PDB file of C-alpha atoms in Angstrom:
ATOM      1  CA  ASP A   1      10.791 -52.093 -12.528  1.00  0.00           C
ATOM      2  CA  ILE A   2       8.382 -53.171  -9.955  1.00  0.00           C
ATOM      3  CA  GLU A   3       6.319 -55.940 -12.268  1.00  0.00           C
ATOM      4  CA  ALA A   4       9.639 -57.054 -11.754  1.00  0.00           C
ATOM      5  CA  LEU A   5      10.375 -56.658  -8.122  1.00  0.00           C
ATOM      6  CA  ARG A   6       6.475 -58.343  -6.975  1.00  0.00           C
ATOM      7  CA  ASN A   7       7.895 -61.616  -8.787  1.00  0.00           C
ATOM      8  CA  GLN A   8      11.131 -61.767  -6.823  1.00  0.00           C
ATOM      9  CA  VAL A   9       9.503 -61.898  -3.518  1.00  0.00           C
ATOM     10  CA  ALA A  10       6.460 -63.649  -2.374  1.00  0.00           C
ATOM     11  CA  VAL A  11       4.711 -62.776   0.960  1.00  0.00           C
ATOM     12  CA  VAL A  12       2.892 -64.937   3.430  1.00  0.00           C
ATOM     13  CA  LEU A  13       1.007 -62.942   6.048  1.00  0.00           C
ATOM     14  CA  GLN A  14       0.068 -63.962   9.970  1.00  0.00           C
ATOM     15  CA  LYS A  15      -3.438 -63.971   8.855  1.00  0.00           C
ATOM     16  CA  ASN A  16      -4.081 -65.153   5.450  1.00  0.00           C
ATOM     17  CA  ILE A  17      -7.059 -65.354   2.699  1.00  0.00           C
ATOM     18  CA  LEU A  18      -8.877 -68.397   0.983  1.00  0.00           C
ATOM     19  CA  PHE A  19     -11.313 -67.555  -1.412  1.00  0.00           C
ATOM     20  CA  SER A  20     -14.510 -69.549  -1.632  1.00  0.00           C
ATOM     21  CA  GLY A  21     -13.873 -71.778  -4.880  1.00  0.00           C
ATOM     22  CA  SER A  22     -11.416 -75.497  -5.413  1.00  0.00           C
ATOM     23  CA  ILE A  23      -7.939 -75.262  -3.646  1.00  0.00           C
ATOM     24  CA  MET A  24      -6.667 -74.655  -7.088  1.00  0.00           C
ATOM     25  CA  ASP A  25      -9.177 -72.392  -7.899  1.00  0.00           C
ATOM     26  CA  ASN A  26      -6.915 -70.122  -4.957  1.00  0.00           C
ATOM     27  CA  LEU A  27      -3.706 -71.098  -5.452  1.00  0.00           C
ATOM     28  CA  ARG A  28      -3.915 -70.203  -8.141  1.00  0.00           C
ATOM     29  CA  TRP A  29      -4.310 -66.125  -6.858  1.00  0.00           C
ATOM     30  CA  GLY A  30      -0.262 -66.987  -6.915  1.00  0.00           C
ATOM     31  CA  ASP A  31       0.154 -67.184 -10.930  1.00  0.00           C
ATOM     32  CA  GLU A  32      -3.466 -66.641 -12.505  1.00  0.00           C
ATOM     33  CA  ASN A  33      -0.863 -68.805 -15.655  1.00  0.00           C
ATOM     34  CA  ALA A  34       0.195 -71.541 -13.925  1.00  0.00           C
ATOM     35  CA  THR A  35       0.075 -74.489 -14.614  1.00  0.00           C
ATOM     36  CA  GLU A  36      -1.648 -77.126 -12.557  1.00  0.00           C
ATOM     37  CA  GLU A  37       1.113 -79.073 -12.462  1.00  0.00           C
ATOM     38  CA  GLU A  38       3.430 -76.131 -11.334  1.00  0.00           C
ATOM     39  CA  MET A  39       0.293 -75.834  -8.528  1.00  0.00           C
ATOM     40  CA  LYS A  40       0.672 -79.265  -7.819  1.00  0.00           C
ATOM     41  CA  GLN A  41       4.687 -79.447  -7.524  1.00  0.00           C
ATOM     42  CA  ALA A  42       4.260 -75.887  -5.065  1.00  0.00           C
ATOM     43  CA  CYS A  43       1.829 -77.833  -3.471  1.00  0.00           C
ATOM     44  CA  GLU A  44       4.617 -80.700  -2.762  1.00  0.00           C
ATOM     45  CA  LEU A  45       6.847 -78.035  -1.356  1.00  0.00           C
ATOM     46  CA  ALA A  46       4.709 -76.666   0.606  1.00  0.00           C
ATOM     47  CA  GLN A  47       3.670 -80.193   2.239  1.00  0.00           C
ATOM     48  CA  ALA A  48      -0.069 -79.281   1.849  1.00  0.00           C
ATOM     49  CA  ASP A  49      -0.914 -81.846  -1.082  1.00  0.00           C
ATOM     50  CA  GLU A  50      -0.419 -84.636   2.283  1.00  0.00           C
ATOM     51  CA  PHE A  51      -4.303 -83.423   3.399  1.00  0.00           C
ATOM     52  CA  ILE A  52      -5.219 -82.129  -0.468  1.00  0.00           C
ATOM     53  CA  MET A  53      -4.515 -85.072  -1.532  1.00  0.00           C
ATOM     54  CA  GLN A  54      -6.740 -87.083   1.602  1.00  0.00           C
ATOM     55  CA  PHE A  55      -9.865 -84.383  -0.019  1.00  0.00           C
ATOM     56  CA  PRO A  56     -13.109 -86.512  -2.013  1.00  0.00           C
ATOM     57  CA  ASP A  57     -12.451 -84.729  -4.757  1.00  0.00           C
ATOM     58  CA  GLN A  58      -8.688 -83.198  -4.034  1.00  0.00           C
ATOM     59  CA  TYR A  59      -7.994 -80.092  -6.324  1.00  0.00           C
ATOM     60  CA  ALA A  60     -11.335 -79.704  -6.628  1.00  0.00           C
ATOM     61  CA  SER A  61     -12.677 -79.424  -3.618  1.00  0.00           C
ATOM     62  CA  HIS A  62     -14.109 -76.546  -2.494  1.00  0.00           C
ATOM     63  CA  ILE A  63     -13.048 -74.101   0.213  1.00  0.00           C
ATOM     64  CA  GLU A  64     -15.488 -72.338   1.912  1.00  0.00           C
ATOM     65  CA  GLN A  65     -15.144 -68.526   2.294  1.00  0.00           C
ATOM     66  CA  GLY A  66     -12.183 -67.839   4.067  1.00  0.00           C
ATOM     67  CA  GLY A  67     -11.219 -71.159   4.892  1.00  0.00           C
ATOM     68  CA  ALA A  68     -12.828 -71.396   7.487  1.00  0.00           C
ATOM     69  CA  ASN A  69     -13.173 -76.054   6.158  1.00  0.00           C
ATOM     70  CA  VAL A  70      -9.770 -76.163   6.800  1.00  0.00           C
ATOM     71  CA  SER A  71      -7.719 -75.776   9.753  1.00  0.00           C
ATOM     72  CA  GLY A  72      -4.662 -72.891  10.177  1.00  0.00           C
ATOM     73  CA  GLY A  73      -2.304 -75.509   9.288  1.00  0.00           C
ATOM     74  CA  GLN A  74      -4.176 -76.734   6.246  1.00  0.00           C
ATOM     75  CA  LYS A  75      -4.984 -72.795   4.985  1.00  0.00           C
ATOM     76  CA  GLN A  76      -1.236 -71.364   6.240  1.00  0.00           C
ATOM     77  CA  ARG A  77       0.425 -74.157   3.761  1.00  0.00           C
ATOM     78  CA  LEU A  78      -1.944 -73.768   1.343  1.00  0.00           C
ATOM     79  CA  CYS A  79      -0.897 -69.997   1.259  1.00  0.00           C
ATOM     80  CA  ILE A  80       2.806 -70.928   1.326  1.00  0.00           C
ATOM     81  CA  ALA A  81       1.971 -73.340  -1.713  1.00  0.00           C
ATOM     82  CA  ARG A  82       0.639 -69.741  -3.938  1.00  0.00           C
ATOM     83  CA  ALA A  83       3.209 -68.097  -2.477  1.00  0.00           C
ATOM     84  CA  LEU A  84       5.013 -70.799  -3.991  1.00  0.00           C
ATOM     85  CA  ALA A  85       3.987 -70.924  -6.925  1.00  0.00           C
ATOM     86  CA  VAL A  86       5.172 -67.204  -8.006  1.00  0.00           C
ATOM     87  CA  LYS A  87       8.395 -68.807  -7.545  1.00  0.00           C
ATOM     88  CA  PRO A  88      10.096 -65.675  -5.741  1.00  0.00           C
ATOM     89  CA  GLU A  89      13.422 -65.517  -5.490  1.00  0.00           C
ATOM     90  CA  VAL A  90      12.293 -64.476  -1.678  1.00  0.00           C
ATOM     91  CA  LEU A  91       9.661 -65.907   0.360  1.00  0.00           C
ATOM     92  CA  LEU A  92       8.488 -62.662   3.774  1.00  0.00           C
ATOM     93  CA  MET A  93       6.930 -64.698   5.765  1.00  0.00           C
ATOM     94  CA  ASP A  94       5.343 -62.719   8.822  1.00  0.00           C
ATOM     95  CA  GLU A  95       3.720 -63.719  11.945  1.00  0.00           C
ATOM     96  CA  ALA A  96       3.039 -67.223   9.972  1.00  0.00           C
ATOM     97  CA  THR A  97       2.866 -69.287  12.652  1.00  0.00           C
ATOM     98  CA  SER A  98       2.137 -66.467  15.779  1.00  0.00           C
ATOM     99  CA  ALA A  99      -1.788 -68.737  14.749  1.00  0.00           C
ATOM    100  CA  LEU A 100      -1.557 -71.901  15.078  1.00  0.00           C
ATOM    101  CA  ASP A 101      -0.344 -74.263  17.657  1.00  0.00           C
ATOM    102  CA  PRO A 102       2.546 -76.370  18.040  1.00  0.00           C
ATOM    103  CA  ILE A 103       1.579 -79.247  15.564  1.00  0.00           C
ATOM    104  CA  SER A 104       0.906 -76.563  12.579  1.00  0.00           C
ATOM    105  CA  THR A 105       3.632 -74.699  13.452  1.00  0.00           C
ATOM    106  CA  GLY A 106       6.103 -77.755  13.926  1.00  0.00           C
ATOM    107  CA  LYS A 107       5.389 -78.263   9.996  1.00  0.00           C
ATOM    108  CA  ILE A 108       5.291 -74.850   8.439  1.00  0.00           C
ATOM    109  CA  GLU A 109       9.297 -74.866  10.654  1.00  0.00           C
ATOM    110  CA  GLU A 110      10.331 -78.090   9.538  1.00  0.00           C
ATOM    111  CA  LEU A 111       9.052 -76.314   6.286  1.00  0.00           C
ATOM    112  CA  CYS A 112      11.242 -73.665   6.185  1.00  0.00           C
ATOM    113  CA  LEU A 113      13.801 -75.818   7.413  1.00  0.00           C
ATOM    114  CA  LYS A 114      13.359 -77.044   3.982  1.00  0.00           C
ATOM    115  CA  LEU A 115      12.910 -74.154   1.947  1.00  0.00           C
ATOM    116  CA  LYS A 116      16.185 -72.412   2.702  1.00  0.00           C
ATOM    117  CA  ASN A 117      18.495 -74.229   0.854  1.00  0.00           C
ATOM    118  CA  ASP A 118      16.545 -72.908  -1.839  1.00  0.00           C
ATOM    119  CA  TYR A 119      15.181 -69.535  -1.070  1.00  0.00           C
ATOM    120  CA  THR A 120      15.908 -66.368   0.057  1.00  0.00           C
ATOM    121  CA  ILE A 121      13.858 -66.768   3.350  1.00  0.00           C
ATOM    122  CA  VAL A 122      12.686 -63.758   5.602  1.00  0.00           C
ATOM    123  CA  MET A 123      10.622 -64.835   8.740  1.00  0.00           C
ATOM    124  CA  VAL A 124       9.192 -61.951  10.684  1.00  0.00           C
ATOM    125  CA  THR A 125       8.710 -63.511  14.535  1.00  0.00           C
ATOM    126  CA  HIS A 126       8.179 -62.434  18.204  1.00  0.00           C
ATOM    127  CA  ASN A 127       9.056 -65.887  18.879  1.00  0.00           C
ATOM    128  CA  MET A 128      12.810 -65.980  19.587  1.00  0.00           C
ATOM    129  CA  GLN A 129      12.689 -70.047  20.520  1.00  0.00           C
ATOM    130  CA  GLN A 130      11.449 -70.141  16.699  1.00  0.00           C
ATOM    131  CA  ALA A 131      13.952 -67.460  15.887  1.00  0.00           C
ATOM    132  CA  LEU A 132      17.136 -70.085  16.533  1.00  0.00           C
ATOM    133  CA  ARG A 133      15.457 -73.029  16.251  1.00  0.00           C
ATOM    134  CA  ILE A 134      15.927 -72.354  11.936  1.00  0.00           C
ATOM    135  CA  SER A 135      17.450 -69.224  11.033  1.00  0.00           C
ATOM    136  CA  ASP A 136      20.803 -68.288   9.819  1.00  0.00           C
ATOM    137  CA  GLU A 137      21.015 -65.406  10.547  1.00  0.00           C
ATOM    138  CA  THR A 138      19.193 -63.281  13.284  1.00  0.00           C
ATOM    139  CA  ALA A 139      17.919 -59.375  13.614  1.00  0.00           C
ATOM    140  CA  PHE A 140      16.445 -57.471  16.654  1.00  0.00           C
ATOM    141  CA  PHE A 141      14.479 -54.894  16.027  1.00  0.00           C
ATOM    142  CA  LEU A 142      13.585 -52.590  18.681  1.00  0.00           C
ATOM    143  CA  LEU A 143      11.108 -49.451  18.498  1.00  0.00           C
ATOM    144  CA  GLY A 144      11.918 -50.096  14.432  1.00  0.00           C
ATOM    145  CA  GLU A 145      15.572 -49.469  14.871  1.00  0.00           C
ATOM    146  CA  MET A 146      17.956 -52.098  14.251  1.00  0.00           C
ATOM    147  CA  VAL A 147      19.333 -52.221  17.227  1.00  0.00           C
ATOM    148  CA  GLU A 148      21.864 -56.065  16.751  1.00  0.00           C
ATOM    149  CA  CYS A 149      22.433 -58.369  13.351  1.00  0.00           C
ATOM    150  CA  ASN A 150      25.151 -61.329  13.535  1.00  0.00           C
ATOM    151  CA  SER A 151      24.004 -64.895  12.923  1.00  0.00           C
ATOM    152  CA  THR A 152      22.038 -66.308  15.276  1.00  0.00           C
ATOM    153  CA  ASP A 153      24.140 -68.023  16.937  1.00  0.00           C
ATOM    154  CA  ALA A 154      26.440 -65.234  18.192  1.00  0.00           C
ATOM    155  CA  ILE A 155      22.796 -63.107  18.333  1.00  0.00           C
ATOM    156  CA  PHE A 156      21.889 -66.195  21.344  1.00  0.00           C
ATOM    157  CA  SER A 157      24.671 -67.075  22.809  1.00  0.00           C
ATOM    158  CA  ASN A 158      27.075 -63.195  22.920  1.00  0.00           C
ATOM    159  CA  PRO A 159      24.700 -60.415  21.417  1.00  0.00           C
ATOM    160  CA  GLN A 160      26.412 -57.459  21.551  1.00  0.00           C
ATOM    161  CA  ASP A 161      23.687 -55.131  22.567  1.00  0.00           C
ATOM    162  CA  LYS A 162      22.772 -55.016  26.499  1.00  0.00           C
ATOM    163  CA  ARG A 163      18.913 -54.263  24.899  1.00  0.00           C
ATOM    164  CA  THR A 164      18.711 -57.891  22.630  1.00  0.00           C
ATOM    165  CA  GLU A 165      20.603 -59.363  25.539  1.00  0.00           C
ATOM    166  CA  GLU A 166      17.337 -59.021  27.875  1.00  0.00           C
ATOM    167  CA  TYR A 167      14.714 -59.385  25.314  1.00  0.00           C
ATOM    168  CA  ILE A 168      15.908 -63.235  24.398  1.00  0.00           C
ATOM    169  CA  THR A 169      16.724 -63.874  27.860  1.00  0.00           C
ATOM    170  CA  GLY A 170      12.772 -63.103  28.630  1.00  0.00           C
ATOM    171  CA  ARG A 171      13.450 -59.489  30.931  1.00  0.00           C
ATOM    172  CA  PHE A 172      11.547 -57.706  28.431  1.00  0.00           C
ATOM    173  CA  GLY A 173       9.435 -58.059  26.298  1.00  0.00           C
TER     174      GLY A 173
END
C-alpha cells in the first residue's frame, strides 16, 4: 500500500520549502491531523523549540513565504520537525546540511546522533567527514553504482575498493 509506505518514510531535502503562515501551519504540512502537543513534541525532538520559544508569538509566529524570516538552520530544523510529525520509521535526509553554516550543520548532526536511536536515518552526503562523524554504516556510490558498503569504521580505515579509497582520501571527487 503506497499510503502506508509514505507514512513510514519522511524526507528532508537540501532545500525545503516553508510556506507563508504560522509556524504551526507549516508543521501541519507533515501531518494535518497531528495535535498541537504532537507538533510541539516533534519540535522538541528536532531541537526547533529552542528558537520557536524565543519568538514573540511562539508557535503562532508568522513565517514569510519560503522561510525568508528564519535562518537556514532554523528552516532545516522546522522541516525536520515537520517530517518527524509523521512518526516515520525512516528519515531520509538528502544533502540536508549542505547549504548550512558550520554551527547549524553541527546542530543537525547532533540531532541525527540523538534521533538514530529511535529512527533509521539515511543521509545522503558528499561530505565524507560528516559521514565519518555520524554514520554507523556507509555506502559509497559512483555514477549510480554502489561500489562499497560496510561499517563506517571499515570504509574509512580499510576500504576494499580502490575507488572508495581514492574518494575518501580526496584523490578524486
